[in-house]
Short mmCIF file of C-alpha atoms in Angstrom, two decimals:
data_model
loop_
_atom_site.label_atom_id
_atom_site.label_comp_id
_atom_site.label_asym_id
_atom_site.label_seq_id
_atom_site.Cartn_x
_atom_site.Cartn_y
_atom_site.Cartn_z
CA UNK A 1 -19.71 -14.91 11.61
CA UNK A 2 -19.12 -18.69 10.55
CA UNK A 3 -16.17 -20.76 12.22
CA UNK A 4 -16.37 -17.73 15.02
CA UNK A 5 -19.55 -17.67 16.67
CA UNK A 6 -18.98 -18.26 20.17
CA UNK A 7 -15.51 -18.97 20.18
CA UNK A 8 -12.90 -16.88 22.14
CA UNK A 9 -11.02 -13.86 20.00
CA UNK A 10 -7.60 -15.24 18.22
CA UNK A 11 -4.95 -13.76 20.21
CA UNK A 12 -2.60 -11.76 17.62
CA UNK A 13 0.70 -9.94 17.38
CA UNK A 14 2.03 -6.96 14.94
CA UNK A 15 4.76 -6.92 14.19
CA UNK A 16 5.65 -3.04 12.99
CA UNK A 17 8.69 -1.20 12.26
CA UNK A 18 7.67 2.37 11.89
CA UNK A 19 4.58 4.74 11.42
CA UNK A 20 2.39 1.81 12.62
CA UNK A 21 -0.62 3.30 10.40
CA UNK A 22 -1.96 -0.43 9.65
CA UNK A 23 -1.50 -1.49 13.12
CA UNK A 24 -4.18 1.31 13.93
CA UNK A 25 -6.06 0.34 11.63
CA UNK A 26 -6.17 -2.93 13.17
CA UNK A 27 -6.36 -2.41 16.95
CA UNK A 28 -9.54 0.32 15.74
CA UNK A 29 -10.55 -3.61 14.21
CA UNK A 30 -10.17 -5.29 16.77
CA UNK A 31 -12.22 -2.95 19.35
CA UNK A 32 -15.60 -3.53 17.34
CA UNK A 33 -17.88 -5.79 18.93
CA UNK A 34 -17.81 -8.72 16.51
CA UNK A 35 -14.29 -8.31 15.40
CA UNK A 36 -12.72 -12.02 16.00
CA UNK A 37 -9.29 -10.70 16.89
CA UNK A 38 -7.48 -9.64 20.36
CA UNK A 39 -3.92 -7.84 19.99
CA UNK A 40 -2.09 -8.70 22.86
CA UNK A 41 1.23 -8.00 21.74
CA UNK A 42 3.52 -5.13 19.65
CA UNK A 43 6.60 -6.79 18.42
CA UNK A 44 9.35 -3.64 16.81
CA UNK A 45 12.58 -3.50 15.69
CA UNK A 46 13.00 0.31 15.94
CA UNK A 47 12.54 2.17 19.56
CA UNK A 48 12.09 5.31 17.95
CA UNK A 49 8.88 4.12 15.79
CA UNK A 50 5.93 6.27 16.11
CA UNK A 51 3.99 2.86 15.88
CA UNK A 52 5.22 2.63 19.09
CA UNK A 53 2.68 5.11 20.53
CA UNK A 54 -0.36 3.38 19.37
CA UNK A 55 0.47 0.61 21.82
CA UNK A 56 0.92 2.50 24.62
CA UNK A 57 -2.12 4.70 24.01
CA UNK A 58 -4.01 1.22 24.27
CA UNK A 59 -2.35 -0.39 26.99
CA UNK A 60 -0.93 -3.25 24.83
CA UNK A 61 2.41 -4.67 25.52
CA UNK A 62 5.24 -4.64 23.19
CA UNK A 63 8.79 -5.32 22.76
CA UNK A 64 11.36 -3.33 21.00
CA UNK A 65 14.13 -5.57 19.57
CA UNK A 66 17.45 -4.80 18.76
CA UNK A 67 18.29 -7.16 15.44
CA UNK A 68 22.24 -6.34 15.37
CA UNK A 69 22.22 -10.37 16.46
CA UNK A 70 18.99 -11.78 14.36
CA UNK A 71 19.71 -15.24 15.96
CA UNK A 72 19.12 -13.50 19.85
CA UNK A 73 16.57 -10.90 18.66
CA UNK A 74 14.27 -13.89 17.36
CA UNK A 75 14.82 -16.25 20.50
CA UNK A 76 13.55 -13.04 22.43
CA UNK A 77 10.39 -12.79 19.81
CA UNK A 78 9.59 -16.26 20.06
CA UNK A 79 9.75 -16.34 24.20
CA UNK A 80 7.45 -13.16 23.67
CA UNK A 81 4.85 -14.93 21.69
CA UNK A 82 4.89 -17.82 23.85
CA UNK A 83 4.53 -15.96 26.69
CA UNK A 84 1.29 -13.89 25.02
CA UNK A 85 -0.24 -16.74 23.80
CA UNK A 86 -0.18 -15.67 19.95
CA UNK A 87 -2.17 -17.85 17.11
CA UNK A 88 -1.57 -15.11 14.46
CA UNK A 89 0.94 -12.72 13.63
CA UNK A 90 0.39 -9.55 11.32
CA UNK A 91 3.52 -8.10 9.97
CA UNK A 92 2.49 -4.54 9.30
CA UNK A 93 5.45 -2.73 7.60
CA UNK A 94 7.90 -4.88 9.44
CA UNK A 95 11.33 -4.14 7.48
CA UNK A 96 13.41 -7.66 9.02
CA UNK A 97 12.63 -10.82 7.11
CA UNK A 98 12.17 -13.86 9.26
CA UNK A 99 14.08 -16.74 9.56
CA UNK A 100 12.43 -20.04 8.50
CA UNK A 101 12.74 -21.00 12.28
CA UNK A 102 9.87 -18.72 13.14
CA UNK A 103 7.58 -19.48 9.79
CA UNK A 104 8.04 -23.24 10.88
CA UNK A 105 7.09 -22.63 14.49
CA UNK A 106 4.02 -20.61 12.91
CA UNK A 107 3.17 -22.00 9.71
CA UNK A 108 -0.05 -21.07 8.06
CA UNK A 109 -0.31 -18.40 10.66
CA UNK A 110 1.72 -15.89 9.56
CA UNK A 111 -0.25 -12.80 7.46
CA UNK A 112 1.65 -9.92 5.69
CA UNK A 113 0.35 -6.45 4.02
CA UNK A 114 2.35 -5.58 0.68
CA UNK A 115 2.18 -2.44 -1.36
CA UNK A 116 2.20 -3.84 -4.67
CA UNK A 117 -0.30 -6.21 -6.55
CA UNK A 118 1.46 -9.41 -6.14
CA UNK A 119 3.27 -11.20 -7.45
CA UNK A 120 4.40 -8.30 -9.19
CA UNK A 121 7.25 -5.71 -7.51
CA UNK A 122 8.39 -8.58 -4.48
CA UNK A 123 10.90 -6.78 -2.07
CA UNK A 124 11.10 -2.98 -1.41
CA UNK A 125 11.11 -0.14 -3.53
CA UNK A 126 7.43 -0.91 -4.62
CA UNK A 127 5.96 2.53 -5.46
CA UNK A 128 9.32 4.03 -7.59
CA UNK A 129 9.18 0.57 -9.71
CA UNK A 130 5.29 0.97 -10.72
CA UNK A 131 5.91 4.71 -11.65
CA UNK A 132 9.12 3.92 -13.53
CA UNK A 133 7.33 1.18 -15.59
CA UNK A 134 4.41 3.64 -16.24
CA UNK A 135 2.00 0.96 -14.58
CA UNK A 136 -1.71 2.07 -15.13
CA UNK A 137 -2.76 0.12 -12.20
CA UNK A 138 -1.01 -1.02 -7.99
CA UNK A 139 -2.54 -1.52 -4.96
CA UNK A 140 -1.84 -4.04 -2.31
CA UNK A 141 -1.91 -7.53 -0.92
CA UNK A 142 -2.42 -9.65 1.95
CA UNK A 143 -0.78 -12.54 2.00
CA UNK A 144 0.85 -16.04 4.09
CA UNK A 145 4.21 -15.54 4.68
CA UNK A 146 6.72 -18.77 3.40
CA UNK A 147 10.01 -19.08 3.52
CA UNK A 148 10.04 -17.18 0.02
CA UNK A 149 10.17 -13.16 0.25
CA UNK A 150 6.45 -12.56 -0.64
CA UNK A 151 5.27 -15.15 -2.28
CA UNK A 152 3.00 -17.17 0.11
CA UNK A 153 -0.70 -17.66 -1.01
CA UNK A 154 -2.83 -14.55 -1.49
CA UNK A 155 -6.31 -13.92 0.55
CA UNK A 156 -7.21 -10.53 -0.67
CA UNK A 157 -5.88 -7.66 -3.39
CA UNK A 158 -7.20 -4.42 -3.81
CA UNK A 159 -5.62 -2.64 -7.24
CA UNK A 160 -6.00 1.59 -7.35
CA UNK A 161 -5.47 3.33 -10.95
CA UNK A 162 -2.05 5.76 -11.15
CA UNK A 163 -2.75 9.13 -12.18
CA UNK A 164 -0.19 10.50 -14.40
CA UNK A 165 0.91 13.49 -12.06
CA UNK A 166 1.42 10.41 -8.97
CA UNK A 167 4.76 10.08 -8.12
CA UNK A 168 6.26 7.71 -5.61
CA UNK A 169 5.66 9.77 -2.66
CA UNK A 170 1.50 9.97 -3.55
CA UNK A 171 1.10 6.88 -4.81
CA UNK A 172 2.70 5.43 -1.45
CA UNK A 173 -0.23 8.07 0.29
CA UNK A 174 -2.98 6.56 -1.54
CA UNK A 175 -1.69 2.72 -1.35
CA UNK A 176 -1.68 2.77 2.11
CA UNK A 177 -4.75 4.17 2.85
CA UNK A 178 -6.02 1.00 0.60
CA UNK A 179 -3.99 -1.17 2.93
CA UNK A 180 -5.26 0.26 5.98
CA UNK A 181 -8.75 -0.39 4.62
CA UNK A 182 -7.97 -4.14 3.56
CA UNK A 183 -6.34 -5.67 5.92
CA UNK A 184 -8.73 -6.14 8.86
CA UNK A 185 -11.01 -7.26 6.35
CA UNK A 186 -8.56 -9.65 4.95
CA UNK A 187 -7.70 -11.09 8.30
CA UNK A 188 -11.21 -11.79 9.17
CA UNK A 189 -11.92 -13.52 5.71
CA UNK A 190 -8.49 -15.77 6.74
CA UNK A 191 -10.00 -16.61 9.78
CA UNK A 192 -13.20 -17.47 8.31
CA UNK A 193 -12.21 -19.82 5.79
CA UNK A 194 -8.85 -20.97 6.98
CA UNK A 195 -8.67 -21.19 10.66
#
């Protein structure tokens, strides 16, 4: 377990903005017995996210904020946080970028799931860019968030092969069945060796 043994489970936060399929992933994670992670807290832009219902299956709180004013909505995530007693957020398909104000506040504690092998396809739009450049190879990454749109420093990739008859829709199928496979494991080797 390393840096772990014996110490109390990091207290953590996903932040989601739709199907929530990685933030089931993790809260599965973070029910096994030697899993070093708590989620105390569902942060969401979007009430009507199906993520939603994972968090109130498991009794977690969560807070659904409106982002029309990103200045407000943020002050209100921040209070939230505080109030939980976060040490690690876990953006899991999270569509809002956050302000530098936040990434300050948590620096170094801030982990992110993309659908692309970074550095390669930053941004959205991931899938329909790897089949239009007739990539042989995509997966995912875990990664710290900085100030720069995906480009803090990577702890784990996983790369799948593209079949010729994939097309945006199955490659997004298969990719995130890769993510939902990597990124408990990626947050527990960032705990390990970071933390």
């Amino acid at each position: 377990m390393g840096k772990l043994s014996g110490k109390k489970k990091l207290v953590v936060s996903v932040f989601i903005s739709g199907r929530g399929t990685n933030l089931n992933s993790l809260i599965e994670f973070s029910k096994k017995k030697n899993s070093p992670i708590q989620i105390a807290l569902v942060i969401c832009n979007n009430k009507n996210a199906k993520g939603l219902n994972y968090a109130k299956k498991h009794k977690i709180n969560f807070l659904v904020v409106n982002y029309k004013n990103k200045n407000k909505a943020e002050n209100k995530i921040l209070i939230s946080l505080k109030k939980n007693k976060i040490s690690l957020i876990c953006l899991a398909g999270f569509m809002k970028v956050l302000s530098r104000k936040i990434i300050n506040i948590y620096k170094n504690k801030i982990l992110n799931i993309h659908p692309s092998l970074l550095p390669r396809y930053k941004g959205l739009n991931t899938h329909s860019r790897v089949i239009k450049n007739k990539d042989r190879f995509t997966g995912c990454t875990v990664h710290l968030v900085n100030s720069k749109l995906d480009s803090g420093k990577i702890i784990l990739q996983k790369r799948i092969k593209v079949f010729k008859k994939d097309n945006e829709y199955s490659l997004a199928k298969r990719v995130l069945k890769v993510e939902n496979l990597i990124y408990p494991i990626a947050i527990r080797k960032f705990i390990e060796t970071t933390l």
